[in-house]
XYZ file of N, CA and C in Angstrom:
870
model
N -47.584 -71.351 126.349
C -47.730 -72.797 126.317
C -47.394 -73.377 127.691
N -48.264 -74.264 128.156
C -48.056 -74.865 129.465
C -46.807 -75.729 129.458
N -46.178 -75.828 130.623
C -44.975 -76.637 130.756
C -45.311 -78.116 130.629
N -44.341 -78.881 130.156
C -44.489 -80.317 130.131
C -44.563 -80.872 131.546
N -45.272 -81.972 131.702
C -45.438 -82.628 132.991
C -44.589 -83.893 132.982
N -43.821 -84.110 134.042
C -42.955 -85.275 134.125
C -43.435 -86.208 135.225
N -43.436 -87.501 134.923
C -43.742 -88.525 135.915
C -42.603 -89.549 135.894
N -42.396 -90.225 137.016
C -41.318 -91.198 137.081
C -41.483 -92.129 138.257
N -40.775 -93.266 138.192
C -40.850 -94.237 139.288
C -39.504 -94.904 139.572
N -38.412 -94.312 139.059
C -37.107 -94.901 139.253
C -36.723 -95.927 138.213
N -37.696 -96.412 137.452
C -37.445 -97.371 136.371
C -37.616 -96.696 135.019
N -38.694 -95.931 134.899
C -38.975 -95.153 133.710
C -39.300 -93.717 134.108
N -39.011 -92.801 133.210
C -39.411 -91.405 133.350
C -40.101 -90.988 132.065
N -41.256 -90.353 132.197
C -42.020 -89.923 131.029
C -42.324 -88.438 131.136
N -42.320 -87.754 129.993
C -42.714 -86.348 129.920
C -43.881 -86.226 128.966
N -44.877 -85.440 129.376
C -46.107 -85.283 128.606
C -46.348 -83.810 128.370
N -46.672 -83.465 127.136
C -46.982 -82.088 126.757
C -48.493 -81.888 126.832
N -48.978 -80.849 127.538
C -50.420 -80.599 127.542
C -51.001 -80.359 126.151
N -50.173 -79.922 125.197
C -50.641 -79.808 123.824
C -50.840 -81.214 123.269
N -52.089 -81.601 123.149
C -52.409 -82.942 122.681
C -52.318 -84.019 123.730
N -51.971 -83.653 124.993
C -51.708 -84.655 126.047
C -50.736 -85.699 125.535
N -49.714 -85.236 124.797
C -48.837 -86.111 124.029
C -47.593 -86.517 124.806
N -47.329 -87.805 124.844
C -46.065 -88.320 125.367
C -44.933 -87.836 124.469
N -43.962 -87.116 125.057
C -42.865 -86.576 124.245
C -41.510 -87.151 124.643
N -41.455 -87.895 125.735
C -40.198 -88.509 126.143
C -40.492 -89.700 127.033
N -39.715 -90.762 126.838
C -39.775 -91.937 127.706
C -38.347 -92.441 127.855
N -37.806 -92.361 129.063
C -36.412 -92.713 129.311
C -36.312 -93.854 130.314
N -35.267 -94.656 130.150
C -35.012 -95.719 131.106
C -34.308 -95.155 132.341
N -33.942 -96.033 133.275
C -33.377 -95.583 134.552
C -32.043 -94.880 134.381
N -31.353 -95.119 133.261
C -30.077 -94.452 132.988
C -30.249 -93.195 132.146
N -31.496 -92.808 131.904
C -31.764 -91.597 131.144
C -31.673 -91.759 129.643
N -31.635 -92.978 129.140
C -31.557 -93.209 127.706
C -32.942 -93.086 127.086
N -33.024 -92.298 126.019
C -34.301 -91.948 125.402
C -34.805 -93.068 124.506
N -36.065 -93.476 124.732
C -36.686 -94.550 123.966
C -37.594 -94.037 122.853
N -37.809 -92.718 122.811
C -38.698 -92.123 121.824
C -37.894 -91.430 120.728
N -38.602 -90.923 119.744
C -38.032 -90.222 118.608
C -37.185 -89.014 119.017
N -36.239 -88.648 118.141
C -35.502 -87.406 118.345
C -36.249 -86.200 117.772
N -37.391 -86.431 117.104
C -38.252 -85.370 116.564
C -37.478 -84.404 115.666
N -36.579 -84.943 114.865
C -35.801 -84.136 113.933
C -36.751 -83.461 112.943
N -36.773 -82.113 112.893
C -37.720 -81.435 111.996
C -37.480 -81.709 110.526
N -36.336 -82.271 110.179
C -36.109 -82.648 108.784
C -37.016 -83.803 108.361
N -37.570 -84.525 109.342
C -38.413 -85.681 109.044
C -39.828 -85.500 109.592
N -39.956 -85.405 110.918
C -41.282 -85.300 111.552
C -41.086 -84.851 112.993
N -41.853 -83.856 113.419
C -41.674 -83.300 114.767
C -42.616 -83.913 115.789
N -43.453 -84.862 115.380
C -44.331 -85.516 116.334
C -43.588 -86.490 117.219
N -44.238 -86.876 118.304
C -43.689 -87.865 119.231
C -44.646 -89.045 119.400
N -45.844 -88.759 119.887
C -46.841 -89.815 120.096
C -48.229 -89.183 120.158
N -48.677 -88.540 119.081
C -49.964 -87.851 119.129
C -51.135 -88.810 119.335
N -52.149 -88.292 120.008
C -53.415 -89.003 120.177
C -54.325 -88.614 119.016
N -54.869 -89.614 118.328
C -55.689 -89.383 117.149
C -57.168 -89.446 117.538
N -57.884 -88.339 117.305
C -59.302 -88.232 117.657
C -59.857 -86.965 117.018
N -61.081 -86.970 116.522
C -62.091 -88.039 116.523
C -62.046 -88.947 115.298
N -61.029 -88.759 114.442
C -60.847 -89.667 113.318
C -59.416 -90.176 113.323
N -59.212 -91.269 112.606
C -57.875 -91.799 112.341
C -57.657 -91.738 110.839
N -56.502 -91.237 110.430
C -56.199 -91.172 109.013
C -56.836 -89.968 108.337
N -56.813 -90.015 107.031
C -57.293 -88.905 106.224
C -58.704 -89.166 105.730
N -59.483 -88.106 105.615
C -60.803 -88.159 105.005
C -60.692 -87.889 103.512
N -61.559 -88.502 102.717
C -61.619 -88.193 101.290
C -62.013 -86.728 101.124
N -61.144 -85.964 100.484
C -61.400 -84.535 100.348
C -61.261 -83.771 101.647
N -60.731 -84.426 102.675
C -60.584 -83.831 104.012
C -61.918 -83.356 104.574
N -62.989 -84.054 104.185
C -64.320 -83.713 104.675
C -65.091 -84.996 104.981
N -66.046 -84.877 105.922
C -66.933 -85.996 106.219
C -68.367 -85.489 106.257
N -69.290 -86.422 106.141
C -70.718 -86.079 106.129
C -71.390 -86.690 107.353
N -72.142 -85.861 108.084
C -72.905 -86.296 109.258
C -74.273 -85.666 109.202
N -75.297 -86.519 109.189
C -76.683 -86.057 109.171
C -76.936 -85.079 108.032
N -76.349 -85.408 106.879
C -76.605 -84.634 105.677
C -75.796 -83.368 105.520
N -74.877 -83.092 106.447
C -74.067 -81.879 106.373
C -72.590 -82.258 106.310
N -71.812 -81.495 105.548
C -70.381 -81.735 105.419
C -69.597 -80.910 106.433
N -68.536 -81.537 106.973
C -67.627 -80.880 107.916
C -66.198 -81.171 107.474
N -65.301 -80.238 107.750
C -63.887 -80.406 107.415
C -63.107 -80.822 108.647
N -62.222 -81.802 108.466
C -61.300 -82.204 109.527
C -59.961 -82.547 108.890
N -58.861 -82.167 109.529
C -57.554 -82.556 109.008
C -57.264 -84.014 109.326
N -56.235 -84.537 108.692
C -55.808 -85.904 108.952
C -55.610 -86.133 110.443
N -56.140 -87.242 110.950
C -56.023 -87.664 112.348
C -56.807 -86.774 113.321
N -57.633 -85.859 112.836
C -58.493 -85.091 113.725
C -57.812 -83.904 114.368
N -58.478 -83.369 115.406
C -58.020 -82.110 116.008
C -57.400 -82.255 117.382
N -57.533 -83.403 118.048
C -57.088 -83.501 119.446
C -55.598 -83.214 119.589
N -54.809 -83.641 118.637
C -53.351 -83.476 118.758
C -52.923 -82.016 118.673
N -53.815 -81.151 118.213
C -53.490 -79.731 118.077
C -54.165 -78.863 119.136
N -54.811 -79.486 120.101
C -55.527 -78.746 121.136
C -54.835 -78.905 122.481
N -54.884 -77.844 123.284
C -54.336 -77.898 124.637
C -55.336 -78.577 125.563
N -54.847 -79.551 126.311
C -55.652 -80.270 127.284
C -55.476 -79.630 128.660
N -56.464 -79.825 129.508
C -56.418 -79.354 130.895
C -55.880 -80.460 131.795
N -54.939 -80.108 132.670
C -54.433 -81.063 133.649
C -55.500 -81.288 134.710
N -55.949 -82.530 134.839
C -57.032 -82.867 135.772
C -56.477 -83.374 137.096
N -55.500 -84.273 137.034
C -54.895 -84.764 138.259
C -53.498 -85.293 137.960
N -52.651 -85.258 138.991
C -51.272 -85.692 138.824
C -50.757 -86.299 140.115
N -50.029 -87.408 139.995
C -49.279 -87.996 141.102
C -47.833 -88.145 140.635
N -47.012 -88.759 141.465
C -45.614 -88.940 141.074
C -45.468 -89.806 139.839
N -46.368 -90.781 139.665
C -46.214 -91.724 138.566
C -47.412 -91.788 137.626
N -48.302 -90.807 137.674
C -49.426 -90.789 136.736
C -49.927 -89.366 136.533
N -50.595 -89.164 135.399
C -51.151 -87.847 135.097
C -52.351 -88.050 134.187
N -53.368 -87.214 134.395
C -54.570 -87.283 133.551
C -54.892 -85.904 133.013
N -55.144 -85.861 131.702
C -55.515 -84.636 131.012
C -56.907 -84.795 130.414
N -57.573 -83.654 130.163
C -58.919 -83.699 129.578
C -59.080 -82.602 128.529
N -59.744 -82.972 127.447
C -60.186 -82.034 126.418
C -61.698 -82.096 126.350
N -62.342 -80.937 126.384
C -63.799 -80.861 126.296
C -64.199 -80.053 125.073
N -65.388 -80.325 124.582
C -65.864 -79.595 123.413
C -66.025 -78.113 123.742
N -65.875 -77.302 122.728
C -66.089 -75.870 122.851
C -66.620 -75.363 121.512
N -66.776 -74.063 121.385
C -67.349 -73.510 120.162
C -66.522 -73.878 118.943
N -65.202 -73.923 119.105
C -64.330 -74.236 117.978
C -64.482 -75.682 117.538
N -64.517 -76.624 118.489
C -64.664 -78.029 118.094
C -66.047 -78.292 117.517
N -67.070 -77.630 118.057
C -68.431 -77.892 117.575
C -68.651 -77.416 116.149
N -67.803 -76.512 115.663
C -67.893 -76.086 114.264
C -67.520 -77.210 113.312
N -66.639 -78.107 113.752
C -66.156 -79.178 112.869
C -66.586 -80.566 113.346
N -67.124 -80.623 114.564
C -67.490 -81.907 115.170
C -68.647 -81.608 116.134
N -69.883 -81.638 115.628
C -71.024 -81.079 116.362
C -71.587 -82.003 117.436
N -70.748 -82.316 118.412
C -71.160 -83.143 119.527
C -70.484 -82.645 120.796
N -71.169 -82.837 121.933
C -70.574 -82.545 123.238
C -69.851 -83.792 123.724
N -68.607 -83.612 124.168
C -67.794 -84.768 124.544
C -66.766 -84.355 125.589
N -66.175 -85.352 126.227
C -64.959 -85.191 127.025
C -63.992 -86.277 126.591
N -62.737 -85.886 126.398
C -61.697 -86.826 126.012
C -60.631 -86.805 127.097
N -60.479 -87.922 127.817
C -59.502 -88.045 128.883
C -58.324 -88.886 128.407
N -57.115 -88.416 128.707
C -55.890 -89.144 128.384
C -55.094 -89.300 129.676
N -54.874 -90.545 130.080
C -54.126 -90.852 131.295
C -52.850 -91.588 130.928
N -51.730 -91.109 131.471
C -50.445 -91.784 131.350
C -50.050 -92.252 132.750
N -49.771 -93.533 132.912
C -49.472 -94.070 134.242
C -48.339 -95.076 134.155
N -47.400 -94.969 135.104
C -46.273 -95.890 135.199
C -46.538 -96.946 136.261
N -46.168 -98.177 135.942
C -46.239 -99.281 136.899
C -45.044 -100.179 136.615
N -44.013 -100.091 137.448
C -42.786 -100.830 137.173
C -42.177 -100.376 135.860
N -41.896 -101.321 134.987
C -41.276 -101.009 133.699
C -42.285 -100.784 132.585
N -43.534 -100.495 132.944
C -44.600 -100.305 131.959
C -45.196 -98.906 132.063
N -45.332 -98.252 130.907
C -46.122 -97.029 130.786
C -47.406 -97.377 130.049
N -48.537 -97.066 130.669
C -49.835 -97.312 130.047
C -50.505 -95.988 129.736
N -50.969 -95.853 128.503
C -51.734 -94.679 128.082
C -53.165 -95.118 127.797
N -54.115 -94.488 128.484
C -55.534 -94.811 128.334
C -56.261 -93.590 127.800
N -56.962 -93.770 126.695
C -57.744 -92.697 126.088
C -59.213 -93.064 126.214
N -59.996 -92.178 126.821
C -61.422 -92.441 127.054
C -62.243 -91.281 126.519
N -63.191 -91.587 125.651
C -64.121 -90.574 125.165
C -65.471 -90.802 125.832
N -66.050 -89.724 126.328
C -67.375 -89.746 126.947
C -68.318 -88.918 126.102
N -69.444 -89.489 125.761
C -70.458 -88.772 124.982
C -71.339 -87.972 125.934
N -71.209 -86.658 125.904
C -72.022 -85.771 126.722
C -73.199 -85.185 125.948
N -73.429 -85.712 124.785
C -74.482 -85.202 123.910
C -75.752 -86.022 124.100
N -76.821 -85.565 123.464
C -78.078 -86.313 123.476
C -78.206 -87.220 122.264
N -77.221 -87.156 121.368
C -77.216 -87.968 120.152
C -75.992 -88.873 120.158
N -76.058 -89.950 119.365
C -74.893 -90.817 119.244
C -73.694 -90.033 118.741
N -72.531 -90.439 119.216
C -71.290 -89.749 118.885
C -70.416 -90.649 118.013
N -70.013 -90.186 116.822
C -69.084 -90.958 115.997
C -67.650 -90.679 116.435
N -66.865 -91.724 116.646
C -65.516 -91.501 117.150
C -64.589 -92.634 116.738
N -63.366 -92.270 116.439
C -62.259 -93.204 116.342
C -61.159 -92.745 117.278
N -60.366 -93.688 117.761
C -59.233 -93.398 118.639
C -58.017 -94.093 118.053
N -56.911 -93.375 118.006
C -55.688 -93.982 117.509
C -54.470 -93.521 118.281
N -53.439 -94.346 118.271
C -52.137 -94.017 118.859
C -51.113 -93.889 117.726
N -50.025 -93.150 117.997
C -49.063 -92.831 116.938
C -47.672 -92.700 117.566
N -47.281 -93.689 118.361
C -46.033 -93.616 119.125
C -44.818 -93.817 118.217
N -43.883 -92.881 118.296
C -42.652 -92.944 117.507
C -41.488 -93.332 118.416
N -40.984 -94.547 118.232
C -39.903 -95.059 119.066
C -38.554 -94.883 118.375
N -37.525 -94.742 119.201
C -36.178 -94.552 118.675
C -35.776 -95.742 117.801
N -35.258 -95.425 116.618
C -34.724 -96.432 115.708
C -33.386 -95.932 115.198
N -32.292 -96.389 115.725
C -32.129 -97.547 116.607
C -32.447 -97.225 118.069
N -32.778 -98.255 118.829
C -32.889 -98.123 120.270
C -31.515 -97.775 120.857
N -31.495 -97.155 122.045
C -30.227 -96.619 122.571
C -29.349 -97.644 123.288
N -29.211 -98.832 122.678
C -28.470 -99.899 123.350
C -27.322 -100.449 122.507
N -26.874 -99.672 121.515
C -25.653 -99.991 120.812
C -25.760 -100.926 119.633
N -26.947 -101.413 119.335
C -27.117 -102.314 118.203
C -27.332 -101.517 116.922
N -26.896 -102.029 115.767
C -27.048 -101.282 114.521
C -28.507 -101.140 114.105
N -28.754 -100.113 113.325
C -30.112 -99.815 112.891
C -30.726 -100.978 112.121
N -29.934 -101.618 111.256
C -30.492 -102.675 110.417
C -30.703 -103.993 111.153
N -30.364 -104.049 112.444
C -30.636 -105.247 113.240
C -32.026 -105.217 113.866
N -32.712 -104.093 113.768
C -33.987 -103.931 114.480
C -35.127 -104.616 113.741
N -36.081 -105.088 114.531
C -37.195 -105.852 113.981
C -38.413 -105.689 114.883
N -39.554 -106.006 114.314
C -40.814 -106.026 115.052
C -41.399 -107.428 114.907
N -41.722 -108.045 116.041
C -42.256 -109.406 116.044
C -43.679 -109.380 116.591
N -44.627 -109.839 115.799
C -46.030 -109.859 116.197
C -46.306 -111.044 117.124
N -47.285 -110.867 118.005
C -47.576 -111.903 118.998
C -48.138 -113.168 118.377
N -48.895 -113.027 117.299
C -49.501 -114.176 116.635
C -49.302 -114.032 115.133
N -49.493 -115.105 114.364
C -49.381 -114.995 112.907
C -50.373 -113.973 112.346
N -49.954 -113.304 111.285
C -50.777 -112.285 110.629
C -50.904 -112.660 109.152
N -51.878 -113.500 108.819
C -51.963 -114.020 107.450
C -52.512 -113.033 106.432
N -53.179 -111.985 106.864
C -53.862 -111.089 105.926
C -52.866 -110.226 105.155
N -53.273 -109.855 103.940
C -52.524 -108.862 103.180
C -52.667 -107.507 103.844
N -51.797 -106.585 103.445
C -51.869 -105.223 103.946
C -52.702 -104.371 102.988
N -53.131 -103.219 103.494
C -53.813 -102.252 102.641
C -52.788 -101.391 101.929
N -53.087 -101.024 100.691
C -52.268 -100.052 99.977
C -52.756 -98.652 100.307
N -51.823 -97.709 100.354
C -52.144 -96.315 100.669
C -51.926 -95.475 99.424
N -52.938 -94.684 99.078
C -52.884 -93.829 97.896
C -53.293 -92.419 98.301
N -52.332 -91.497 98.307
C -52.578 -90.114 98.731
C -53.238 -90.057 100.107
N -52.791 -90.921 100.998
C -53.303 -90.932 102.362
C -54.583 -91.707 102.548
N -55.182 -92.223 101.479
C -56.419 -92.985 101.549
C -56.135 -94.468 101.298
N -57.103 -95.310 101.623
C -56.945 -96.756 101.467
C -57.386 -97.169 100.068
N -56.438 -97.703 99.300
C -56.722 -98.133 97.933
C -57.361 -99.519 97.932
N -57.975 -99.866 96.820
C -58.703 -101.136 96.744
C -57.769 -102.324 96.591
N -56.611 -102.138 95.940
C -55.696 -103.252 95.711
C -54.900 -103.548 96.976
N -54.850 -104.786 97.437
C -54.074 -105.120 98.639
C -52.576 -105.082 98.361
N -51.804 -105.054 99.418
C -50.345 -105.036 99.346
C -49.824 -106.309 100.006
N -48.907 -107.026 99.377
C -48.397 -108.256 100.000
C -47.752 -107.965 101.355
N -47.936 -108.864 102.284
C -47.340 -108.685 103.608
C -45.831 -108.891 103.541
N -45.053 -108.011 104.179
C -43.602 -108.194 104.218
C -43.128 -109.066 105.378
N -44.058 -109.614 106.160
C -43.664 -110.411 107.310
C -43.039 -111.730 106.880
N -42.010 -112.138 107.592
C -41.449 -113.473 107.475
C -41.772 -114.200 108.772
N -42.652 -115.200 108.665
C -43.258 -115.787 109.853
C -44.001 -114.666 110.570
N -43.594 -114.274 111.744
C -44.251 -113.166 112.449
C -43.355 -111.934 112.546
N -42.272 -111.899 111.791
C -41.227 -110.901 111.987
C -41.193 -109.899 110.835
N -41.143 -108.634 111.189
C -40.925 -107.545 110.251
C -39.510 -107.024 110.480
N -38.609 -107.305 109.543
C -37.244 -106.802 109.628
C -37.238 -105.376 109.088
N -36.879 -104.427 109.916
C -37.023 -103.020 109.555
C -35.951 -102.579 108.566
N -36.407 -101.851 107.555
C -35.505 -101.211 106.604
C -36.248 -100.042 105.984
N -35.492 -99.046 105.530
C -36.121 -97.857 104.967
C -36.969 -98.167 103.745
N -36.571 -99.177 102.954
C -37.305 -99.406 101.714
C -38.713 -99.956 101.938
N -39.039 -100.352 103.156
C -40.413 -100.757 103.464
C -41.380 -99.587 103.382
N -40.858 -98.351 103.522
C -41.726 -97.194 103.730
C -41.655 -96.184 102.585
N -41.159 -96.617 101.441
C -41.102 -95.706 100.303
C -42.487 -95.424 99.734
N -43.461 -96.278 100.032
C -44.839 -96.075 99.562
C -45.773 -95.801 100.740
N -45.306 -95.044 101.731
C -46.106 -94.676 102.887
C -46.121 -95.812 103.916
N -47.109 -95.782 104.804
C -47.153 -96.688 105.949
C -47.511 -98.108 105.531
N -47.129 -99.050 106.405
C -47.649 -100.412 106.343
C -48.936 -100.432 107.166
N -50.021 -100.905 106.571
C -51.337 -100.807 107.210
C -52.001 -102.175 107.238
N -52.297 -102.624 108.451
C -53.060 -103.861 108.663
C -54.501 -103.481 108.995
N -55.430 -103.826 108.110
C -56.851 -103.602 108.393
C -57.453 -104.739 109.208
N -56.864 -105.910 109.116
C -57.330 -107.089 109.851
C -56.158 -107.601 110.674
N -56.159 -107.263 111.939
C -55.038 -107.586 112.813
C -55.449 -108.653 113.808
N -54.624 -109.688 113.938
C -54.887 -110.749 114.903
C -54.185 -110.482 116.238
N -53.007 -109.923 116.201
C -52.208 -109.712 117.409
C -52.769 -108.565 118.246
N -52.542 -108.663 119.547
C -52.844 -107.568 120.468
C -51.586 -107.025 121.129
N -50.440 -107.474 120.650
C -49.169 -106.953 121.142
C -48.085 -107.282 120.130
N -46.967 -106.606 120.267
C -45.790 -106.899 119.459
C -44.547 -106.544 120.269
N -43.407 -107.008 119.770
C -42.132 -106.768 120.429
C -41.215 -106.057 119.444
N -40.569 -104.995 119.919
C -39.637 -104.222 119.110
C -38.256 -104.359 119.738
N -37.302 -104.917 118.976
C -35.977 -105.132 119.532
C -34.948 -105.191 118.409
N -33.720 -105.507 118.800
C -32.620 -105.608 117.832
C -31.951 -106.974 117.908
N -32.724 -107.988 118.284
C -32.196 -109.340 118.337
C -31.551 -109.707 119.654
N -30.971 -108.730 120.331
C -30.408 -108.935 121.658
C -30.448 -107.593 122.380
N -30.289 -107.619 123.699
C -30.370 -106.400 124.485
C -31.809 -106.063 124.847
N -32.023 -104.948 125.538
C -33.372 -104.556 125.959
C -34.333 -104.423 124.780
N -35.599 -104.655 125.072
C -36.644 -104.632 124.049
C -37.856 -103.871 124.583
N -38.731 -103.477 123.675
C -40.008 -102.876 124.036
C -41.126 -103.831 123.639
N -42.012 -104.108 124.593
C -43.241 -104.847 124.296
C -44.376 -103.846 124.286
N -45.112 -103.804 123.196
C -46.164 -102.814 123.002
C -47.493 -103.540 122.920
N -48.400 -103.236 123.843
C -49.696 -103.900 123.906
C -50.814 -102.969 123.491
N -51.812 -103.520 122.792
C -52.923 -102.706 122.273
C -54.184 -103.561 122.186
N -54.804 -103.881 123.310
C -55.910 -104.833 123.325
C -57.218 -104.321 122.728
N -57.326 -103.004 122.502
C -58.618 -102.432 122.103
C -58.650 -101.911 120.677
N -57.558 -102.092 119.932
C -57.445 -101.450 118.625
C -57.173 -102.510 117.562
N -58.147 -102.783 116.686
C -58.047 -103.923 115.766
C -57.317 -103.629 114.460
N -56.765 -102.440 114.304
C -56.033 -102.065 113.093
C -54.676 -101.521 113.508
N -53.729 -101.493 112.569
C -52.376 -101.090 112.918
C -51.680 -100.464 111.724
N -50.954 -99.390 111.993
C -50.025 -98.835 111.028
C -48.616 -98.868 111.593
N -47.639 -99.105 110.739
C -46.225 -98.958 111.089
C -45.630 -98.032 110.040
N -44.914 -96.978 110.492
C -44.525 -95.921 109.553
C -43.244 -95.239 109.997
N -42.492 -94.804 109.041
C -41.420 -93.843 109.247
C -41.186 -93.136 107.930
N -40.315 -92.157 107.944
C -39.789 -91.569 106.721
C -38.375 -92.109 106.537
N -38.052 -92.625 105.357
C -36.727 -93.210 105.156
C -35.609 -92.278 105.624
N -34.722 -92.841 106.456
C -33.608 -92.096 107.007
C -33.857 -91.503 108.368
N -35.105 -91.488 108.818
C -35.430 -90.903 110.118
C -35.001 -91.837 111.242
N -34.806 -91.256 112.440
C -34.346 -92.024 113.604
C -35.517 -92.478 114.475
N -36.610 -92.876 113.828
C -37.773 -93.374 114.582
C -38.532 -94.365 113.717
N -39.326 -95.187 114.393
C -40.338 -96.010 113.736
C -41.615 -95.875 114.555
N -42.704 -95.576 113.877
C -43.993 -95.387 114.556
C -44.762 -96.706 114.597
N -45.268 -97.027 115.779
C -46.192 -98.133 115.975
C -47.534 -97.502 116.303
N -48.542 -97.751 115.436
C -49.783 -96.983 115.481
C -51.009 -97.899 115.562
N -51.376 -98.354 116.740
C -52.623 -99.106 116.873
C -53.827 -98.165 116.728
N -54.805 -98.591 115.953
C -55.942 -97.736 115.619
C -57.260 -98.460 115.855
N -58.264 -97.691 116.287
C -59.676 -98.089 116.159
C -60.286 -97.112 115.164
N -60.076 -97.419 113.894
C -60.450 -96.526 112.812
C -59.324 -96.475 111.808
N -59.610 -95.928 110.632
C -58.641 -95.952 109.547
C -59.019 -94.865 108.559
N -58.109 -94.547 107.643
C -58.402 -93.557 106.607
C -59.568 -94.008 105.729
N -60.196 -93.047 105.070
C -61.274 -93.375 104.138
C -60.744 -94.220 102.986
N -61.565 -95.110 102.457
C -61.220 -95.753 101.184
C -61.238 -94.717 100.053
N -60.419 -94.950 99.040
C -60.448 -94.081 97.865
C -61.869 -94.049 97.294
N -62.395 -92.845 97.044
C -63.727 -92.690 96.473
C -64.861 -92.747 97.475
N -64.551 -92.821 98.773
C -65.613 -92.932 99.791
C -66.476 -91.674 99.810
N -67.803 -91.856 99.801
C -68.744 -90.729 99.827
C -69.843 -90.910 100.866
N -69.745 -91.921 101.709
C -70.814 -92.209 102.657
C -70.805 -91.306 103.873
N -71.792 -91.519 104.737
C -71.826 -90.819 106.028
C -70.688 -91.339 106.915
N -70.354 -90.565 107.919
C -69.241 -90.955 108.783
C -69.518 -92.276 109.495
N -70.792 -92.612 109.696
C -71.112 -93.884 110.348
C -70.634 -95.072 109.514
N -70.479 -94.872 108.210
C -70.048 -95.952 107.324
C -68.534 -95.999 107.166
N -67.824 -95.072 107.769
C -66.371 -95.041 107.691
C -65.797 -96.251 108.429
N -64.857 -96.989 107.841
C -64.329 -98.195 108.506
C -63.749 -97.891 109.891
N -64.139 -98.713 110.865
C -63.605 -98.588 112.216
C -64.257 -97.543 113.078
N -65.272 -96.843 112.569
C -65.910 -95.794 113.358
C -66.759 -96.401 114.476
N -66.572 -95.895 115.698
C -67.374 -96.331 116.836
C -68.620 -95.451 116.950
N -69.702 -96.031 117.414
C -70.932 -95.287 117.713
C -71.097 -95.308 119.234
N -70.891 -94.156 119.865
C -70.934 -94.053 121.318
C -72.276 -93.449 121.712
N -73.061 -94.189 122.493
C -74.400 -93.746 122.882
C -74.319 -92.580 123.858
N -75.377 -91.781 123.953
C -75.385 -90.678 124.923
C -75.098 -91.179 126.339
N -74.168 -90.515 127.005
C -73.784 -90.881 128.365
C -72.787 -92.010 128.461
N -72.491 -92.671 127.351
C -71.585 -93.828 127.365
C -70.142 -93.391 127.165
N -69.219 -94.323 127.432
C -67.789 -94.089 127.217
C -67.214 -95.223 126.382
N -66.137 -94.918 125.680
C -65.326 -95.930 125.004
C -63.861 -95.608 125.272
N -63.071 -96.641 125.490
C -61.665 -96.449 125.836
C -60.769 -97.303 124.947
N -59.528 -96.857 124.825
C -58.481 -97.633 124.166
C -57.204 -97.467 124.982
N -56.462 -98.562 125.097
C -55.258 -98.598 125.937
C -54.066 -98.993 125.078
N -52.932 -98.340 125.328
C -51.658 -98.751 124.768
C -50.646 -98.834 125.900
N -49.935 -99.945 125.989
C -48.904 -100.110 127.014
C -47.549 -100.309 126.355
N -46.530 -99.753 126.988
C -45.147 -99.904 126.542
C -44.344 -100.431 127.719
N -43.772 -101.629 127.581
C -42.997 -102.256 128.644
C -41.552 -102.409 128.187
N -40.630 -101.938 129.018
C -39.211 -102.111 128.751
C -38.768 -103.454 129.320
N -38.344 -104.346 128.434
C -37.908 -105.671 128.826
C -36.389 -105.720 128.870
N -35.798 -106.423 129.834
C -34.328 -106.477 129.935
C -33.712 -107.273 128.780
């Protein structure tokens, strides 16, 4: 397994694993960890990149051009080793390209680039898919960043909250065996604020299918905070396992199948259609605020 790659600028330090091009550590200038502890009793992920699907497929299979293919939840990119393309002191770019193994489950030629770059107190992750095929490419892109809960600034766990940039009037989606159920779930927001507690997640993730905000703030009422921006992803999941020392903020362009879905992948909610030779990108930024 290739060694992790570290970038830094004196304000933030980030470590990226070539497996999945995944951010596995983000520390402030004093070395305090802002990401999950990855306790195997709960979940060993850190911030996987979701591609070419987000969420689970009905029956873990999808249909394209009349043929069925199998894909695991959130796709295959997070389980594949990426190639290091370029690196500087404060940025790194990785690439995954199609091969015989990917074409068995995803019959398109593609390149998937993941760039992590630091600028002051902000880490920006950019995911770009390029269609190298002669046919349209179906694709979803998602982020799955797991931040420390509590943050490493001495505030109690139950003081932490997530504040959305704008009001979010829509109900949430219900999750049933990893799929999107037809019955909506009442929003737990008070004004724009989600007060974090384990009992929010006893029925799986909180899922917004209709999201108005393009950013949110994660803090504990006082002390340093994280501002998380996601201008390209119109859906959002927030998730943890009760008792775990993380909370995942998951901006998505795509979502799990609805319960009972039997259509072609083009009909899957949030699926992008990328023309031959074209690219589509999604950006997530994390800014440490004083």
